[in-house]
C-alpha cells in the first residue's frame, strides 16, 4: 500500500514506510515533519509542539485586529483584519501568534474553531472570515444558564440586559407560562427599582391572584386579591375594621375632599331609602325612611326631621281631651295641624270649634279638645274624621 503514514498492524504507533515520498509539513495544521537523516531533529520537533500549543484549543485575544499590542503575552494569538499595519503588515486574514519574542503567522482553514476571549463566544472560520457558531452547532438543551448582555447566576439562570424584550407568536397565539410546584409556593411577576421589589402580580404563596406593593422591598401590602373559587375581588389594603387607609373614609364624619366613600358610610340607590337610626352620635342606615303603624304613617329624615300623619275619628259630642298616638316618636313637642275629612261635615266640628290641638312628646300623641257645641245633629253620628299632621324632630 502506497502512502506516507500507515498504522502498523496490532499497534497504535504510526510507521513511516521506507521509500515513500515524504512532505515537510502535515496536511491539516502544517506542522513541520522530521525528515530522514535530518540533523538536529529536536528543533523541528519542538517547533511542531509549539505550533500545537497555540493552534489546538485555539483562543483568540481579538478578532479583526489591525495593530499589534505593545506588550503581548507569550503564546497569545490574534485573528488579523484585512489590512493590518506595523509588525502585522502583509498578513491580512491570518493568525498572529507571539512566540519567543516574535510574531509567527498561520493561515487558518475552513472549519477551524476558536474561542473569542474578548466577546466570550465560539467562532468558526468559514469563507475567509471568523463567524459565530450557528445555533444548530451549539448544544442548547439543559444549559446551566444563559446571559444576554449580562451574566446569569444560580437563581437567575436566564438573565437579559436590554432596553426591551420581545416574545412574539409563531403564526397565531402566544402564551407566557409561569409554573410553581405547590400551592404555598410563588409564581409571579416582580417589578423592581434598583433591584428592590416595589410591586408583585401573581400567585404569591397561595392560589389566589394578588397585586402587592412595597415601599422598601421588605414590607408588602396586598392591594387587590381575586379569589380563585368565584372571582370575588377584594381590596384588603382599603379595609379598616374591614376598610382603612388614608385615601378612604375613616368614619362616618370623615368628609375630607378626595377620599373614597365607604358603602357603609355613604349613600346610593341601594340604601337611600332605608331605616334611619342613630349609632352613638352618628346617623346610620338610610337617608329617608317611610313607615306605617296602626296609628298612622310617618317619614323620618336623616337630618332629624320627622313628619307624622294620622286620620283620627273624634267624638264630636265630647268636650273632654282626646289623645291620638303618633305613629313614630318625637324627641320634643312637634308643630301640629288638623283638617276635616268627613264627607258630610257636622256643624259642630268646624275647625274653629277646636279649643285645644296640641302635640305632646311626653305622651307621644296629638291632644284634641272641642268647644261646647251642643248635641250633634248630623246624620253621620257623633264621630267625625280629622287628618292630623305633626312636624318635628326625632332626634
Short mmCIF file of C-alpha atoms in Angstrom, two decimals, residues 62-288:
data_model
loop_
_atom_site.label_atom_id
_atom_site.label_comp_id
_atom_site.label_asym_id
_atom_site.label_seq_id
_atom_site.Cartn_x
_atom_site.Cartn_y
_atom_site.Cartn_z
CA UNK A 62 -9.15 39.69 19.47
CA UNK A 63 -10.78 39.31 16.06
CA UNK A 64 -10.17 41.60 13.07
CA UNK A 65 -7.19 43.13 14.87
CA UNK A 66 -5.17 45.64 12.84
CA UNK A 67 -2.20 46.65 15.02
CA UNK A 68 -0.03 44.58 17.32
CA UNK A 69 -0.31 45.32 21.06
CA UNK A 70 2.62 46.97 22.80
CA UNK A 71 3.15 44.16 25.30
CA UNK A 72 1.60 40.93 24.06
CA UNK A 73 1.51 37.91 26.36
CA UNK A 74 3.64 34.93 25.32
CA UNK A 75 1.53 32.47 23.32
CA UNK A 76 -1.25 34.99 22.65
CA UNK A 77 -2.98 34.66 19.27
CA UNK A 78 -4.81 37.34 17.28
CA UNK A 79 -7.10 36.98 14.26
CA UNK A 80 -5.99 39.74 11.90
CA UNK A 81 -8.22 42.00 9.87
CA UNK A 82 -7.95 42.60 6.14
CA UNK A 83 -5.24 45.30 6.26
CA UNK A 84 -3.12 45.15 9.41
CA UNK A 85 -0.19 47.50 9.89
CA UNK A 86 3.18 47.53 11.60
CA UNK A 87 4.56 44.13 12.58
CA UNK A 88 1.48 42.50 11.05
CA UNK A 89 1.58 44.24 7.69
CA UNK A 90 1.10 41.90 4.75
CA UNK A 91 -0.59 39.18 6.83
CA UNK A 92 -4.22 40.17 6.45
CA UNK A 93 -6.70 37.45 7.36
CA UNK A 94 -4.05 35.30 9.09
CA UNK A 95 -3.45 34.29 12.71
CA UNK A 96 -0.61 36.08 14.52
CA UNK A 97 0.93 34.19 17.46
CA UNK A 98 3.50 35.81 19.75
CA UNK A 99 6.14 33.11 20.21
CA UNK A 100 9.64 33.50 21.71
CA UNK A 101 9.52 37.28 21.50
CA UNK A 102 8.36 37.49 17.88
CA UNK A 103 5.31 37.02 15.69
CA UNK A 104 4.54 33.78 13.91
CA UNK A 105 1.78 33.73 11.31
CA UNK A 106 -0.60 30.96 10.27
CA UNK A 107 -3.20 30.82 7.56
CA UNK A 108 -6.46 29.41 9.02
CA UNK A 109 -8.51 26.85 7.13
CA UNK A 110 -12.26 26.40 6.83
CA UNK A 111 -13.67 24.53 9.79
CA UNK A 112 -11.15 25.72 12.39
CA UNK A 113 -12.84 26.71 15.66
CA UNK A 114 -11.70 29.21 18.21
CA UNK A 115 -12.83 30.90 21.40
CA UNK A 116 -13.03 34.69 21.17
CA UNK A 117 -11.88 35.77 24.61
CA UNK A 118 -12.86 39.43 24.11
CA UNK A 119 -16.51 38.60 23.29
CA UNK A 120 -16.87 35.34 25.20
CA UNK A 121 -18.13 33.35 22.20
CA UNK A 122 -17.19 30.43 19.99
CA UNK A 123 -16.23 31.11 16.38
CA UNK A 124 -15.73 29.02 13.26
CA UNK A 125 -13.57 30.02 10.27
CA UNK A 126 -15.68 29.89 7.12
CA UNK A 127 -15.47 31.66 3.76
CA UNK A 128 -12.37 33.65 4.74
CA UNK A 129 -13.89 35.05 7.93
CA UNK A 130 -14.36 34.17 11.58
CA UNK A 131 -18.08 33.73 12.24
CA UNK A 132 -20.14 33.00 15.34
CA UNK A 133 -21.28 29.41 15.55
CA UNK A 134 -24.80 28.95 14.22
CA UNK A 135 -27.38 27.90 16.84
CA UNK A 136 -27.66 24.45 15.27
CA UNK A 137 -23.97 23.92 16.04
CA UNK A 138 -24.36 24.74 19.74
CA UNK A 139 -25.96 22.43 22.27
CA UNK A 140 -28.87 24.41 23.75
CA UNK A 141 -30.64 21.80 25.90
CA UNK A 142 -30.07 21.52 29.65
CA UNK A 143 -27.88 24.62 29.86
CA UNK A 144 -26.86 25.72 33.34
CA UNK A 145 -27.82 29.27 32.40
CA UNK A 146 -27.95 31.91 29.72
CA UNK A 147 -26.99 35.57 29.97
CA UNK A 148 -27.86 38.03 27.21
CA UNK A 149 -25.97 41.27 27.66
CA UNK A 150 -25.25 40.31 31.26
CA UNK A 151 -24.27 37.31 33.39
CA UNK A 152 -26.67 34.71 34.74
CA UNK A 153 -26.41 33.29 38.25
CA UNK A 154 -27.69 30.18 40.08
CA UNK A 155 -31.01 31.90 40.88
CA UNK A 156 -31.49 33.95 37.71
CA UNK A 157 -30.50 31.29 35.20
CA UNK A 158 -31.88 33.38 32.36
CA UNK A 159 -30.68 36.98 32.54
CA UNK A 160 -31.30 39.68 29.92
CA UNK A 161 -29.95 43.24 29.90
CA UNK A 162 -31.59 45.29 27.15
CA UNK A 163 -33.99 48.16 26.52
CA UNK A 164 -36.82 45.74 25.76
CA UNK A 165 -37.66 42.06 25.35
CA UNK A 166 -39.98 40.68 22.68
CA UNK A 167 -41.87 37.39 22.87
CA UNK A 168 -43.88 37.01 19.67
CA UNK A 169 -46.23 34.44 18.15
CA UNK A 170 -45.27 31.76 15.66
CA UNK A 171 -48.31 32.30 13.48
CA UNK A 172 -51.19 32.55 15.94
CA UNK A 173 -51.28 32.81 19.73
CA UNK A 174 -48.54 33.33 22.29
CA UNK A 175 -48.85 32.44 25.97
CA UNK A 176 -46.27 33.07 28.69
CA UNK A 177 -46.43 30.37 31.36
CA UNK A 178 -45.11 30.70 34.92
CA UNK A 179 -45.47 27.46 36.84
CA UNK A 180 -44.97 26.74 40.55
CA UNK A 181 -44.53 23.43 42.33
CA UNK A 182 -47.15 23.65 45.10
CA UNK A 183 -49.99 25.96 46.29
CA UNK A 184 -47.81 27.50 49.01
CA UNK A 185 -45.10 28.42 46.52
CA UNK A 186 -44.96 31.59 44.38
CA UNK A 187 -45.45 32.16 40.66
CA UNK A 188 -45.42 35.89 39.96
CA UNK A 189 -44.04 38.89 38.13
CA UNK A 190 -41.86 41.06 40.37
CA UNK A 191 -41.27 44.72 39.46
CA UNK A 192 -38.12 46.22 40.97
CA UNK A 193 -36.48 49.63 41.35
CA UNK A 194 -32.74 49.46 41.90
CA UNK A 195 -33.17 45.67 42.34
CA UNK A 196 -35.55 46.25 45.26
CA UNK A 197 -39.12 44.99 44.88
CA UNK A 198 -41.89 47.56 44.54
CA UNK A 199 -44.81 45.60 43.04
CA UNK A 200 -45.73 41.96 42.51
CA UNK A 201 -48.53 40.35 40.50
CA UNK A 202 -49.28 36.65 40.60
CA UNK A 203 -49.85 33.68 42.87
CA UNK A 204 -47.80 34.78 45.87
CA UNK A 205 -47.77 31.94 48.39
CA UNK A 206 -51.38 30.94 47.66
CA UNK A 207 -53.74 30.06 44.81
CA UNK A 208 -55.46 33.47 44.64
CA UNK A 209 -54.28 36.14 42.19
CA UNK A 210 -52.98 39.15 44.09
CA UNK A 211 -51.43 42.55 43.45
CA UNK A 212 -48.95 43.57 46.14
CA UNK A 213 -46.91 46.74 46.63
CA UNK A 214 -43.94 47.69 48.79
CA UNK A 215 -42.13 50.90 49.64
CA UNK A 216 -38.89 49.21 50.68
CA UNK A 217 -38.89 45.73 49.16
CA UNK A 218 -39.29 44.14 52.60
CA UNK A 219 -42.80 45.01 53.85
CA UNK A 220 -45.59 44.17 51.42
CA UNK A 221 -49.23 45.26 51.27
CA UNK A 222 -51.89 43.36 49.32
CA UNK A 223 -53.73 45.97 47.24
CA UNK A 224 -56.04 43.59 45.34
CA UNK A 225 -56.93 39.91 45.66
CA UNK A 226 -59.08 37.76 43.35
CA UNK A 227 -60.45 34.54 44.88
CA UNK A 228 -59.96 31.52 42.58
CA UNK A 229 -63.25 29.93 43.68
CA UNK A 230 -65.69 32.58 42.44
CA UNK A 231 -63.63 35.53 41.19
CA UNK A 232 -64.56 37.72 44.16
CA UNK A 233 -62.44 40.87 44.15
CA UNK A 234 -61.31 42.31 47.46
CA UNK A 235 -59.08 45.22 48.40
CA UNK A 236 -57.59 44.34 51.80
CA UNK A 237 -55.44 47.46 51.88
CA UNK A 238 -58.57 49.63 51.81
CA UNK A 239 -60.22 47.99 54.80
CA UNK A 240 -60.50 49.50 58.29
CA UNK A 241 -62.47 47.29 60.65
CA UNK A 242 -62.61 45.92 57.16
CA UNK A 243 -61.66 49.08 55.26
CA UNK A 244 -58.92 51.58 56.02
CA UNK A 245 -56.15 53.70 54.63
CA UNK A 246 -55.56 57.41 54.29
CA UNK A 247 -57.40 57.53 50.96
CA UNK A 248 -60.67 56.09 52.34
CA UNK A 249 -63.23 57.44 54.79
CA UNK A 250 -62.12 56.56 58.30
CA UNK A 251 -65.51 57.17 59.94
CA UNK A 252 -68.97 58.50 59.01
CA UNK A 253 -67.90 62.09 59.80
CA UNK A 254 -64.80 61.92 57.58
CA UNK A 255 -65.77 64.07 54.58
CA UNK A 256 -62.26 65.18 53.54
CA UNK A 257 -62.19 66.00 49.79
CA UNK A 258 -60.67 63.37 47.53
CA UNK A 259 -61.27 60.35 49.73
CA UNK A 260 -63.06 57.21 48.63
CA UNK A 261 -66.51 56.81 50.20
CA UNK A 262 -67.22 53.58 52.04
CA UNK A 263 -70.53 51.96 51.14
CA UNK A 264 -71.49 51.68 54.80
CA UNK A 265 -70.75 55.39 55.35
CA UNK A 266 -72.23 56.84 52.14
CA UNK A 267 -75.47 56.61 50.17
CA UNK A 268 -76.55 55.13 46.87
CA UNK A 269 -79.81 53.83 45.35
CA UNK A 270 -79.44 50.71 47.46
CA UNK A 271 -79.51 52.42 50.84
CA UNK A 272 -81.02 55.89 50.20
CA UNK A 273 -84.47 54.68 51.26
CA UNK A 274 -83.87 52.59 54.36
CA UNK A 275 -84.49 52.67 58.12
CA UNK A 276 -82.86 55.70 59.71
CA UNK A 277 -81.19 55.18 63.07
CA UNK A 278 -78.52 56.53 65.41
CA UNK A 279 -75.14 54.93 66.10
CA UNK A 280 -73.94 56.87 69.08
CA UNK A 281 -73.77 60.46 67.91
CA UNK A 282 -73.85 59.45 64.26
CA UNK A 283 -76.76 58.68 61.96
CA UNK A 284 -76.67 55.21 60.46
CA UNK A 285 -78.85 53.49 57.86
CA UNK A 286 -80.73 55.33 55.13
CA UNK A 287 -81.43 59.00 54.33
CA UNK A 288 -85.23 58.75 54.20
#
